[in-house]
Coordinates of C-alpha atoms and ligand atoms in Angstrom, one line a residue:
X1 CA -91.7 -46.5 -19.5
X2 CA -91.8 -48.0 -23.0
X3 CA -88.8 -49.6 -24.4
X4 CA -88.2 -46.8 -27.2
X5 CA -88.6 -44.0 -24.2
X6 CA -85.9 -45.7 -22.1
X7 CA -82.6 -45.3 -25.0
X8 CA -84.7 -41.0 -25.6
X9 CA -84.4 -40.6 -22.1
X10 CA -81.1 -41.8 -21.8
X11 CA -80.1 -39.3 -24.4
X12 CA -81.7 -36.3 -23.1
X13 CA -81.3 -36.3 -19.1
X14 CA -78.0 -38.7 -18.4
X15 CA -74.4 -37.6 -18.3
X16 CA -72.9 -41.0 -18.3
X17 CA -69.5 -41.2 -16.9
X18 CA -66.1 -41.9 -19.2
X19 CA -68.0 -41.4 -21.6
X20 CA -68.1 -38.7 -24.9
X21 CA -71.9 -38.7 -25.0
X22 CA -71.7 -37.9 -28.8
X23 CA -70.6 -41.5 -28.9
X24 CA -73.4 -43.0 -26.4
X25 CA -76.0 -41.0 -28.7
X26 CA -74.8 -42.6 -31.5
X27 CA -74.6 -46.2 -30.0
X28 CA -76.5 -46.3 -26.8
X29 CA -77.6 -49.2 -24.8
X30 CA -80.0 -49.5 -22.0
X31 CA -79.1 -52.5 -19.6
X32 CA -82.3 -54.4 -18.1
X33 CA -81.5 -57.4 -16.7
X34 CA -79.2 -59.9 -16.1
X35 CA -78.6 -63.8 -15.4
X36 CA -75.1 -65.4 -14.5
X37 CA -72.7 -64.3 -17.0
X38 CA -75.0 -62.8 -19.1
X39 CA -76.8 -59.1 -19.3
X40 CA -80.0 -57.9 -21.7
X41 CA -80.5 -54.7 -22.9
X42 CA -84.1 -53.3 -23.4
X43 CA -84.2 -54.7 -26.7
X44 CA -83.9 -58.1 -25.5
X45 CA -80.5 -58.6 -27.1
X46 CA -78.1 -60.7 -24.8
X47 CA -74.2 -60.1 -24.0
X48 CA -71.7 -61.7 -22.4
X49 CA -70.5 -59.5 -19.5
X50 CA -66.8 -59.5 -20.4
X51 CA -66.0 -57.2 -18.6
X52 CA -67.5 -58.2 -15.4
X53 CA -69.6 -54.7 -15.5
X54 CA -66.6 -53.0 -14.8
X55 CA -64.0 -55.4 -12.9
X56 CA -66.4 -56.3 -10.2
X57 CA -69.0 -58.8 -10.9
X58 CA -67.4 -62.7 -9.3
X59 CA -69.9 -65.4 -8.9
X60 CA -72.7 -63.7 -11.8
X61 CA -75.8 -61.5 -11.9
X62 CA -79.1 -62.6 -9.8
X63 CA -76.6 -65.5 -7.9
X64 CA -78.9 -66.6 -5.2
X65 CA -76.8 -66.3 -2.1
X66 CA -75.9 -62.7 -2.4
X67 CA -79.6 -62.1 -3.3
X68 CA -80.9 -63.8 -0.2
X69 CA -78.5 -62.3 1.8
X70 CA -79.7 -59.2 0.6
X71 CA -83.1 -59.6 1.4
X72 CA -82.7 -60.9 5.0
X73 CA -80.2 -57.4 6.0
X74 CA -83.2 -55.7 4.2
X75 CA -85.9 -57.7 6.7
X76 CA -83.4 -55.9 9.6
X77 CA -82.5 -52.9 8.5
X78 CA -80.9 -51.3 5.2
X79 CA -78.6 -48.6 6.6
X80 CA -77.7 -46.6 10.1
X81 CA -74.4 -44.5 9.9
X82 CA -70.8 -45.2 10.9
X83 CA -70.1 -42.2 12.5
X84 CA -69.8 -43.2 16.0
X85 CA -71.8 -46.4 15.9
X86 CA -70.8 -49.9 14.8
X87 CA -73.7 -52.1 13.0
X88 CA -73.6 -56.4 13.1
X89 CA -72.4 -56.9 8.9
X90 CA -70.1 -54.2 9.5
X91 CA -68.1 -55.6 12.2
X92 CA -68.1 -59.3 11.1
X93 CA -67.1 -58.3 7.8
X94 CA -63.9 -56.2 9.0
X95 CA -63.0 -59.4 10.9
X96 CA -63.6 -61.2 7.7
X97 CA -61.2 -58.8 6.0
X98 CA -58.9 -58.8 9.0
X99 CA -58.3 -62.6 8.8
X100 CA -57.6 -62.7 4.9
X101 CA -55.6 -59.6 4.0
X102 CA -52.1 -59.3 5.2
X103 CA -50.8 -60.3 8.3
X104 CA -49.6 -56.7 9.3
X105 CA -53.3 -55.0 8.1
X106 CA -55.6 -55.2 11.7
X107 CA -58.1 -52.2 11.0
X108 CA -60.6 -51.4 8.6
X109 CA -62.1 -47.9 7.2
X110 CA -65.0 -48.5 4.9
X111 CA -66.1 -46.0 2.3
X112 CA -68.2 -46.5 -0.8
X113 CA -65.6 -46.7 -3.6
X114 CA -62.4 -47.3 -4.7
X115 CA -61.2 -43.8 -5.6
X116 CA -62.6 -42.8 -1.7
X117 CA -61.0 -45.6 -0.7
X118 CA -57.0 -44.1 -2.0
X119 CA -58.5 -40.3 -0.6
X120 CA -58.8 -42.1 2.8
X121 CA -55.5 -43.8 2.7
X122 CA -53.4 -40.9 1.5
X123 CA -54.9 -38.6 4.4
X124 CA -54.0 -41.5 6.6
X125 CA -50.7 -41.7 5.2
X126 CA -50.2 -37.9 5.4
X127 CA -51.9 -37.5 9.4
X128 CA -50.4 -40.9 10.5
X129 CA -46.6 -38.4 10.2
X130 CA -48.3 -35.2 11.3
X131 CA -49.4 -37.0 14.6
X132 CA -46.1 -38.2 15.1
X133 CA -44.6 -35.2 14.5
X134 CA -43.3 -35.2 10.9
X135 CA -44.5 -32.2 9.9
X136 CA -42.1 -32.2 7.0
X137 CA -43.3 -35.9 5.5
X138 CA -46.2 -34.5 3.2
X139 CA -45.2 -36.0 -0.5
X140 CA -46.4 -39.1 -2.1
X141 CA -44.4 -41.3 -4.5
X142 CA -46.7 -42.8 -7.4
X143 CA -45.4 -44.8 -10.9
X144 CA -46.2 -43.6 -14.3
X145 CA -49.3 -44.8 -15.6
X146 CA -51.0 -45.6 -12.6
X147 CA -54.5 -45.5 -11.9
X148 CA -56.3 -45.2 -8.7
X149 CA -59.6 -43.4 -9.3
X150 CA -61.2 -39.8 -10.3
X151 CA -61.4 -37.6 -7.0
X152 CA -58.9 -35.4 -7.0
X153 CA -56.5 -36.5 -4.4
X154 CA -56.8 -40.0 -7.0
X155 CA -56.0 -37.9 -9.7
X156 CA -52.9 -36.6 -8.1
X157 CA -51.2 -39.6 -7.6
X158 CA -52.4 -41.2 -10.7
X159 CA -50.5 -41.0 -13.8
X160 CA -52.5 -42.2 -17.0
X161 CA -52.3 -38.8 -19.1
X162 CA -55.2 -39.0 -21.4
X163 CA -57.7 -38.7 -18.3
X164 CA -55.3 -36.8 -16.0
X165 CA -53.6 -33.8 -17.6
X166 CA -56.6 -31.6 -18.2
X167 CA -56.8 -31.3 -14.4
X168 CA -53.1 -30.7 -14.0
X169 CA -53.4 -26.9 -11.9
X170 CA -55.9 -28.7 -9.7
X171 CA -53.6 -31.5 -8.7
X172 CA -51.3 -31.8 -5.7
X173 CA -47.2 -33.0 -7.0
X174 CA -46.0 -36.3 -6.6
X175 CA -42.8 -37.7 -7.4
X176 CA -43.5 -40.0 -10.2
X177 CA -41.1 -42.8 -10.9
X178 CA -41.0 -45.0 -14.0
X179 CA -43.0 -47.9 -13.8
X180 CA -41.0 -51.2 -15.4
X181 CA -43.0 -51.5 -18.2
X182 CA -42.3 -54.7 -20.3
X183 CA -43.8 -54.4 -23.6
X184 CA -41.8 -51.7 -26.0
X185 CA -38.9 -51.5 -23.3
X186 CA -36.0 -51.4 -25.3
X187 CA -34.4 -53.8 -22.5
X188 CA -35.5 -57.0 -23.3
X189 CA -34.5 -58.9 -19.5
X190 CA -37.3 -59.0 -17.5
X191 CA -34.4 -58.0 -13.8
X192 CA -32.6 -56.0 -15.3
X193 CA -36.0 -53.3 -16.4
X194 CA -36.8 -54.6 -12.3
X195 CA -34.3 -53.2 -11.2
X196 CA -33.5 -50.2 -13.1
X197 CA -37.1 -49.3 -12.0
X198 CA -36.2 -49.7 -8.6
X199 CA -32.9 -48.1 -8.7
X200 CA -35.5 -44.9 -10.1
X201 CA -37.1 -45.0 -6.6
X202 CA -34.0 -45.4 -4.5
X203 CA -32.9 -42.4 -6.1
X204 CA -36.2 -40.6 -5.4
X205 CA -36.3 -41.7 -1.5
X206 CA -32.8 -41.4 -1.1
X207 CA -32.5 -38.0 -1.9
X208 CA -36.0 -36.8 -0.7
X209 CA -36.9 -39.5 1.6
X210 CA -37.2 -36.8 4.6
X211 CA -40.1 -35.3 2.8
X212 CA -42.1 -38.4 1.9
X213 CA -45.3 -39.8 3.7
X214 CA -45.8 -42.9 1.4
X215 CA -45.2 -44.9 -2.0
X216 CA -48.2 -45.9 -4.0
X217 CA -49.3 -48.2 -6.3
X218 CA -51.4 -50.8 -7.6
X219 CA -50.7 -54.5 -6.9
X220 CA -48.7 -56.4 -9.1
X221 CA -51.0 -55.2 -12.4
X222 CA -51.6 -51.9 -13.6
X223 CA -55.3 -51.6 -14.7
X224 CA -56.5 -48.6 -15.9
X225 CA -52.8 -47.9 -17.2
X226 CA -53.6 -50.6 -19.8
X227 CA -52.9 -54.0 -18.0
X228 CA -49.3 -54.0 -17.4
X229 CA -47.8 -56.7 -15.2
X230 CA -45.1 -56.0 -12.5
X231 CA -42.0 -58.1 -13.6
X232 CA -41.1 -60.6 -10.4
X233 CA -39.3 -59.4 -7.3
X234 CA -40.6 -55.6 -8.4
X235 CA -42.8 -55.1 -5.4
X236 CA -41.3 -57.0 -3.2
X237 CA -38.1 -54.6 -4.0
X238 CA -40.6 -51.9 -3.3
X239 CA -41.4 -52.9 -0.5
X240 CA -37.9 -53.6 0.6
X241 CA -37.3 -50.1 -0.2
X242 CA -39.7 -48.3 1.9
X243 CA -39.1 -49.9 5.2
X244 CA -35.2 -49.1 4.4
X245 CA -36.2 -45.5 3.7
X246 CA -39.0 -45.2 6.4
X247 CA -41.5 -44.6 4.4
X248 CA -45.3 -45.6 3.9
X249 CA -46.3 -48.7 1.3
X250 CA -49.3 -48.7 0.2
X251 CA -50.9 -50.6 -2.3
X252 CA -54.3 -49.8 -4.2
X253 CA -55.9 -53.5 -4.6
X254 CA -59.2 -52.0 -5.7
X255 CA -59.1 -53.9 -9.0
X256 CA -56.7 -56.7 -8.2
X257 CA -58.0 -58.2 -5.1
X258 CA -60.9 -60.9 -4.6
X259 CA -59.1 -63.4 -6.7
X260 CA -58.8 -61.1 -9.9
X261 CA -55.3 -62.3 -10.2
X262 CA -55.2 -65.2 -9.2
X263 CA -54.9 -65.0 -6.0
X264 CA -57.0 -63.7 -2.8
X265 CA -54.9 -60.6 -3.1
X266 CA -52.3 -60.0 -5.7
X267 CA -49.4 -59.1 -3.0
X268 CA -49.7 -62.6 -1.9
X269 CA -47.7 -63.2 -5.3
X270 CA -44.5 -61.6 -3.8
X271 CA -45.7 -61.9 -0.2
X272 CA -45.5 -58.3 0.4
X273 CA -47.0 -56.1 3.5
X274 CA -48.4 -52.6 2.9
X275 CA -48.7 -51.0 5.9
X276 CA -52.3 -48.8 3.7
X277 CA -54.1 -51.4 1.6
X278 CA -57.3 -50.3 -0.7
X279 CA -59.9 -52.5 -1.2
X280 CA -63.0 -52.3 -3.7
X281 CA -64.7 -53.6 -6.6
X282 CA -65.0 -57.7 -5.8
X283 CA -65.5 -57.0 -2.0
X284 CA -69.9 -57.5 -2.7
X285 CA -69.5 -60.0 -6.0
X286 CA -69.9 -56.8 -7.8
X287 CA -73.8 -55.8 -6.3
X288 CA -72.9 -52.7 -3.8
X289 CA -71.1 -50.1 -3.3
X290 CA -68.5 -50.5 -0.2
X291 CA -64.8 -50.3 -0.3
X292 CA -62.4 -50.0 2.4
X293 CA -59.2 -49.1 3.3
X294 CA -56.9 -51.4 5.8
X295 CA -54.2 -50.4 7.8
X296 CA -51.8 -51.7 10.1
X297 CA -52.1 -51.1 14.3
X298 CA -49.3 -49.0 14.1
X299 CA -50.9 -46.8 11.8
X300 CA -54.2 -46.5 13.7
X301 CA -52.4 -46.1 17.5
X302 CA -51.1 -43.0 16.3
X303 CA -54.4 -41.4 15.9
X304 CA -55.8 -42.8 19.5
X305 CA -55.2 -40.1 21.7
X306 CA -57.4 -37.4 23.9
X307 CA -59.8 -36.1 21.4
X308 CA -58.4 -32.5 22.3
X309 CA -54.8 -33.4 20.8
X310 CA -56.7 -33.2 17.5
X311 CA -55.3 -36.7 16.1
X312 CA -58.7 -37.9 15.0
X313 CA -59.0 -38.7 11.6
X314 CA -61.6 -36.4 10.0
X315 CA -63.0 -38.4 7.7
X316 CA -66.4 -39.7 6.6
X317 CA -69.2 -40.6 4.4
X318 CA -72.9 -40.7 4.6
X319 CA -73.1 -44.2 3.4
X320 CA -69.8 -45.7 4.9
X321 CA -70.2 -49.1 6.4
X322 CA -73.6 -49.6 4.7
X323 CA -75.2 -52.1 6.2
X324 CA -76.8 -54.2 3.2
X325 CA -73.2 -53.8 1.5
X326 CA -71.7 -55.6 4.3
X327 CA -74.0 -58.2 4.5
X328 CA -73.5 -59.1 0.8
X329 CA -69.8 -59.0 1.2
X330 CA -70.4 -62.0 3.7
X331 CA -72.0 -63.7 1.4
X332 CA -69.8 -63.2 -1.1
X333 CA -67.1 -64.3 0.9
X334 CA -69.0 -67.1 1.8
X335 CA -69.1 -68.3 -1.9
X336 CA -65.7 -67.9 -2.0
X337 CA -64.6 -70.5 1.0
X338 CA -67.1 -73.0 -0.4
X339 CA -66.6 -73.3 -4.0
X340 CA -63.0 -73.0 -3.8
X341 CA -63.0 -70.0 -5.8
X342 CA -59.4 -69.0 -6.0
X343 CA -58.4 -72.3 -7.2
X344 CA -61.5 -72.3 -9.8
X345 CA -59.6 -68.8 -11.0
X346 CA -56.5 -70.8 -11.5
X347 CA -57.5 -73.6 -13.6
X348 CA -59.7 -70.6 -15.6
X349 CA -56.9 -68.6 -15.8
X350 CA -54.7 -71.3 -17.1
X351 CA -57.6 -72.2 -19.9
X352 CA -57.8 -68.7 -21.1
X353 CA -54.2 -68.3 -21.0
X354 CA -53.7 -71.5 -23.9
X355 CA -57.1 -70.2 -25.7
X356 CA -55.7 -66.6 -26.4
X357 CA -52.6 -68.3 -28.0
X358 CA -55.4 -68.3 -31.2
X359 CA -55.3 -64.3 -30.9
X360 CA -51.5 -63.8 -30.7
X361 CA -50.9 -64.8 -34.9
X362 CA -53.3 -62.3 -35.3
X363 CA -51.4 -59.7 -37.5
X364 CA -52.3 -56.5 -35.5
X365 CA -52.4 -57.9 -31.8
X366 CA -49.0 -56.9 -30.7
X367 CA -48.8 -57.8 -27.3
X368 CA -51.4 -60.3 -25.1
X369 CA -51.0 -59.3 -20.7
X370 CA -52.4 -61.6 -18.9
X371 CA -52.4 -62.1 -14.6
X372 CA -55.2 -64.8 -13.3
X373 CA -58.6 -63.4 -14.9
X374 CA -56.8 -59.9 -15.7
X375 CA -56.8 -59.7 -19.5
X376 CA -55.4 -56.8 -22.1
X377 CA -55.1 -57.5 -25.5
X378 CA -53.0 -54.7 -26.9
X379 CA -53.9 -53.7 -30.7
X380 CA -50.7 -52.4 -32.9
X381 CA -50.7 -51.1 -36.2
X382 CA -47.7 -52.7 -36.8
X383 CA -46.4 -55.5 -34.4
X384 CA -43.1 -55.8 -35.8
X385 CA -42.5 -52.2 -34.9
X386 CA -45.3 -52.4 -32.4
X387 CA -46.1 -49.5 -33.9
X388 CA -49.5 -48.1 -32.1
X389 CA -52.8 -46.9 -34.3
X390 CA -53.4 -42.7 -34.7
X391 CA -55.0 -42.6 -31.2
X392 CA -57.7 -40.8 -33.3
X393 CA -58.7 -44.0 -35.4
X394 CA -59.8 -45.4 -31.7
X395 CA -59.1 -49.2 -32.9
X396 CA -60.0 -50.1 -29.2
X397 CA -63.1 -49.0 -29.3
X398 CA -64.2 -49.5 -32.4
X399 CA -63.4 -53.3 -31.6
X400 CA -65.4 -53.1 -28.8
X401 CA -68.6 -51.8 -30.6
X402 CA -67.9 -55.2 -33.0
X403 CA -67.9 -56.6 -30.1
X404 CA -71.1 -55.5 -28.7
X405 CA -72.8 -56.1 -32.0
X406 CA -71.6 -60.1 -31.6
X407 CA -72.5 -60.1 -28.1
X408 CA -70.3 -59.5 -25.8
X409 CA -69.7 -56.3 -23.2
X410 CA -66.4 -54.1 -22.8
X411 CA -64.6 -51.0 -22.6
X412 CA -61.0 -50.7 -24.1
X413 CA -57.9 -49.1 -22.3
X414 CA -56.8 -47.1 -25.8
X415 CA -56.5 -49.9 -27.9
X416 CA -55.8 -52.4 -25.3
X417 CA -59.2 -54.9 -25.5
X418 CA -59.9 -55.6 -21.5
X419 CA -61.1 -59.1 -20.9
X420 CA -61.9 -59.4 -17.3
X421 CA -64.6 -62.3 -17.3
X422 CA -66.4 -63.2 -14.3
X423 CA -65.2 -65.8 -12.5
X424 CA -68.2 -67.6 -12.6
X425 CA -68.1 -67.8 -16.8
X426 CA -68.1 -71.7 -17.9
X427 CA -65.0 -72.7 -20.1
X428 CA -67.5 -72.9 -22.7
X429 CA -68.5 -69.1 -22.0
X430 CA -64.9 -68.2 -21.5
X431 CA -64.3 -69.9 -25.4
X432 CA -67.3 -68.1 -26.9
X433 CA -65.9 -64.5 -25.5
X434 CA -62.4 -65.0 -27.0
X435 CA -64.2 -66.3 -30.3
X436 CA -66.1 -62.9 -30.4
X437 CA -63.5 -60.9 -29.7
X438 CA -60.9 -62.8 -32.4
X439 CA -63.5 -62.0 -34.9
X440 CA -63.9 -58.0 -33.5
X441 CA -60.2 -57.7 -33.7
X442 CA -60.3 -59.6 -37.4
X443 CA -62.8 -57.6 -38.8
X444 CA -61.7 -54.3 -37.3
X445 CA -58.2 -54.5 -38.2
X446 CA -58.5 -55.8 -41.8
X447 CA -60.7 -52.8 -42.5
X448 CA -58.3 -50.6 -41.1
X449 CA -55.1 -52.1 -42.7
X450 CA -57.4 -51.6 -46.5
X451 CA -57.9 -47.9 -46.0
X452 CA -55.1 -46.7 -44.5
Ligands
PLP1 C1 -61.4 -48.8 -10.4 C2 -60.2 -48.4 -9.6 C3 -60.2 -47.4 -8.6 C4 -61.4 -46.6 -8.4 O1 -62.5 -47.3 -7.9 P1 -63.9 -46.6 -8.0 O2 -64.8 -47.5 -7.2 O3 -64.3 -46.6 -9.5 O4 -63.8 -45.2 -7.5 C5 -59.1 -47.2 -7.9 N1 -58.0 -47.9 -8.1 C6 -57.9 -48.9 -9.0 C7 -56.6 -49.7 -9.2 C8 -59.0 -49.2 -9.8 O5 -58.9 -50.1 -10.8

């Protein structure tokens, strides 16, 4: 198809998703290639992928290992279902998975996403207390302005209002507790917002512990929610918490784990156990679809019974377990053991960190979050005040389009900028993204600041 044809037919037959196609039509883009850190649209234009093509892309586009390892599961076979059988890349990747998640987390149920990935662990959460015979323990505990994915049962437990209250009457309740936000807390000590957040939970398990199945909540950095970081000792209070109250952990990892923050997995900051853990997005280097939710022995024994107890957990995908998926997990894993990965996200995150100091003087950036390669870059209207925009000026995005224009790829949280490079960007990559998006902001903002 011509070049011209590609951007019509983009217009006229896709629905794309998070996205008000009035906008697309106005500014669309048609992605054709891409080469390390780089993507090119149709037009041969290049971009940095800033935003790792949606939190998941590690070691770059086209990086030879994952394609080879691609090709040789292909030269076997591409998929054969889950249901009932076991395949070779499945297996030696849940051992994989086994060996570097949490001590406590011994089995692995794969699915094809992140948001399937929460639906699976809060039916496992909900069955695991039905099979022991707590009927009553049905609830789910979940923090404002979480985020962990679009199904419906995500939805319910998620808490970011601008995507979630249109489907209100669908949802099931949770108890939502306040999550200890930093920036525009009125408290300015980093233990004492800790611990009034978790004083917010005791309350809530105290008093209804007898009805709740299981906590939830992302680890250590709120994504979606608009990068928010956990303040230390939060989770591991959490945790604390739960065990005293008897009550499920479990924590959605789908964006933070596979270095993202720093670390393998971003409990390891606080050395915390879920008993459910949710795995996605980094687990291929960002090339296929496979996610997979990890639980402890404990939690799998109490579904292992005669099949006619009905304990079984009901639950499964076509694709789950996809063969080709698994294999390029291996060798994503691979990459990681050899180059040292984890420490390379360090040292990056470390250089980013003193690089952004050039943004902070900016007079509308009110507030710069930042955990390993985890970026938001929150836009104010007035950061004395840190006053936000009109939401309906959409500063965020229209940054982003600036962005774009100077060549570089994200999507804004509001007018939070997300920079989530991959981990594979050069320090002189990671310099040229923060130049292009000091200049968005710049030219954004002073436009803004002349009309308004
Ligand atoms: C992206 C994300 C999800 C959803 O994953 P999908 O693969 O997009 O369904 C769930 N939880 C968190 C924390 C996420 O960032």
């Amino acid at each position: 198809m011509q070049k011209e044809m590609l951007i019509q037919k983009s217009k006229e037959l896709l629905w794309l998703p998070f996205t008000q196609m009035q906008d697309y039509e106005a500014d669309p883009l048609v992605i054709e290639k891409g080469e390390g850190v780089m993507l090119y649209d149709t037009e041969g234009k290049s971009y940095y992928d800033g935003y790792s093509s949606l939190w998941l892309n590690v070691h770059g586009h086209k990086k030879k290992e994952l394609d080879d390892a691609i090709k040789a599961q292909l030269d076997k076979v591409a998929h054969t279902t889950l249901l009932g059988a076991a395949n070779r890349p499945a297996i030696e990747l849940a051992e994989r998975l086994v060996q570097l998640t949490p001590e406590k987390l011994k089995r692995v149920f794969y699915s094809d996403s992140g948001a399937e990935a929460v639906e699976i662990g809060l039916k496992i959460a909900f069955q695991y207390w039905r099979n022991k015979g707590f009927h009553e323990k049905t609830k789910f505990v979940t923090v404002t302005n979480g985020y962990h994915g679009d199904t419906v049962g995500a939805i319910s437990v998620g808490a970011v209002d601008i995507f979630h209250t249109t489907y209100k009457p669908l949802m099931f309740d949770s108890y939502k507790i306040p999550f200890p936000t930093i920036y525009r807390n009125e408290v300015v000590d980093h233990k004492e917002i800790r611990d009034q957040s978790l004083y917010e939970l005791e309350k809530v398990l105290s008093g209804n512990g007898q009805e709740i199945a299981a906590v939830i909540m992302e680890g250590m950095v709120q994504g979606a929610g608009g990068m928010h970081i956990m303040p230390e000792g939060y989770l591991k209070g959490v945790e604390r918490l739960c065990k005293e109250y008897d009550v499920l952990l479990i924590v959605d990892e789908v964006a933070t784990g596979f270095g993202r923050t720093g670390k393998m997995f971003a409990v390891e900051h606080e050395e915390v156990e879920p008993d459910i853990m949710m795995i996605a997005k980094g687990i291929t280097g960002g090339y296929l679809p496979i996610a997979a939710t990890m639980t402890t022995e404990k939690i799998y024994d109490a579904f292992y019974a005669d099949y006619t107890e009905l304990k079984t957990f009901f639950h499964g995908h076509s694709y789950t377990g996809n063969q080709l998926g698994c294999a390029v997990a291996l060798a994503n894993l691979d990459i990681f053991e050899k180059d040292h990965v984890i420490e390379d996200v360090e040292k990056k995150a470390a250089f980013v960190r003193e690089q952004l100091n050039s943004l902070k003087s900016l007079s509308h950036v009110g507030d710069i979050r930042q955990l390993g390669l985890m970026i938001g870059i929150e836009l104010v209207a007035d950061k004395q005040s840190k006053q936000p925009f009109p939401w309906t000026k959409r500063v965020g995005y229209q940054t982003t389009l600036k962005m774009r224009e100077l060549g570089m790829l994200s999507r804004p949280l509001g007018d939070t900028i997300v920079f989530m490079p991959p981990y594979a960007s050069s320090y002189e990559d990671l310099k040229a993204m923060i130049a292009i998006m000091e200049q968005a902001i710049m030219e954004v903002t002073s436009k803004l600041s002349v009309s308004t």
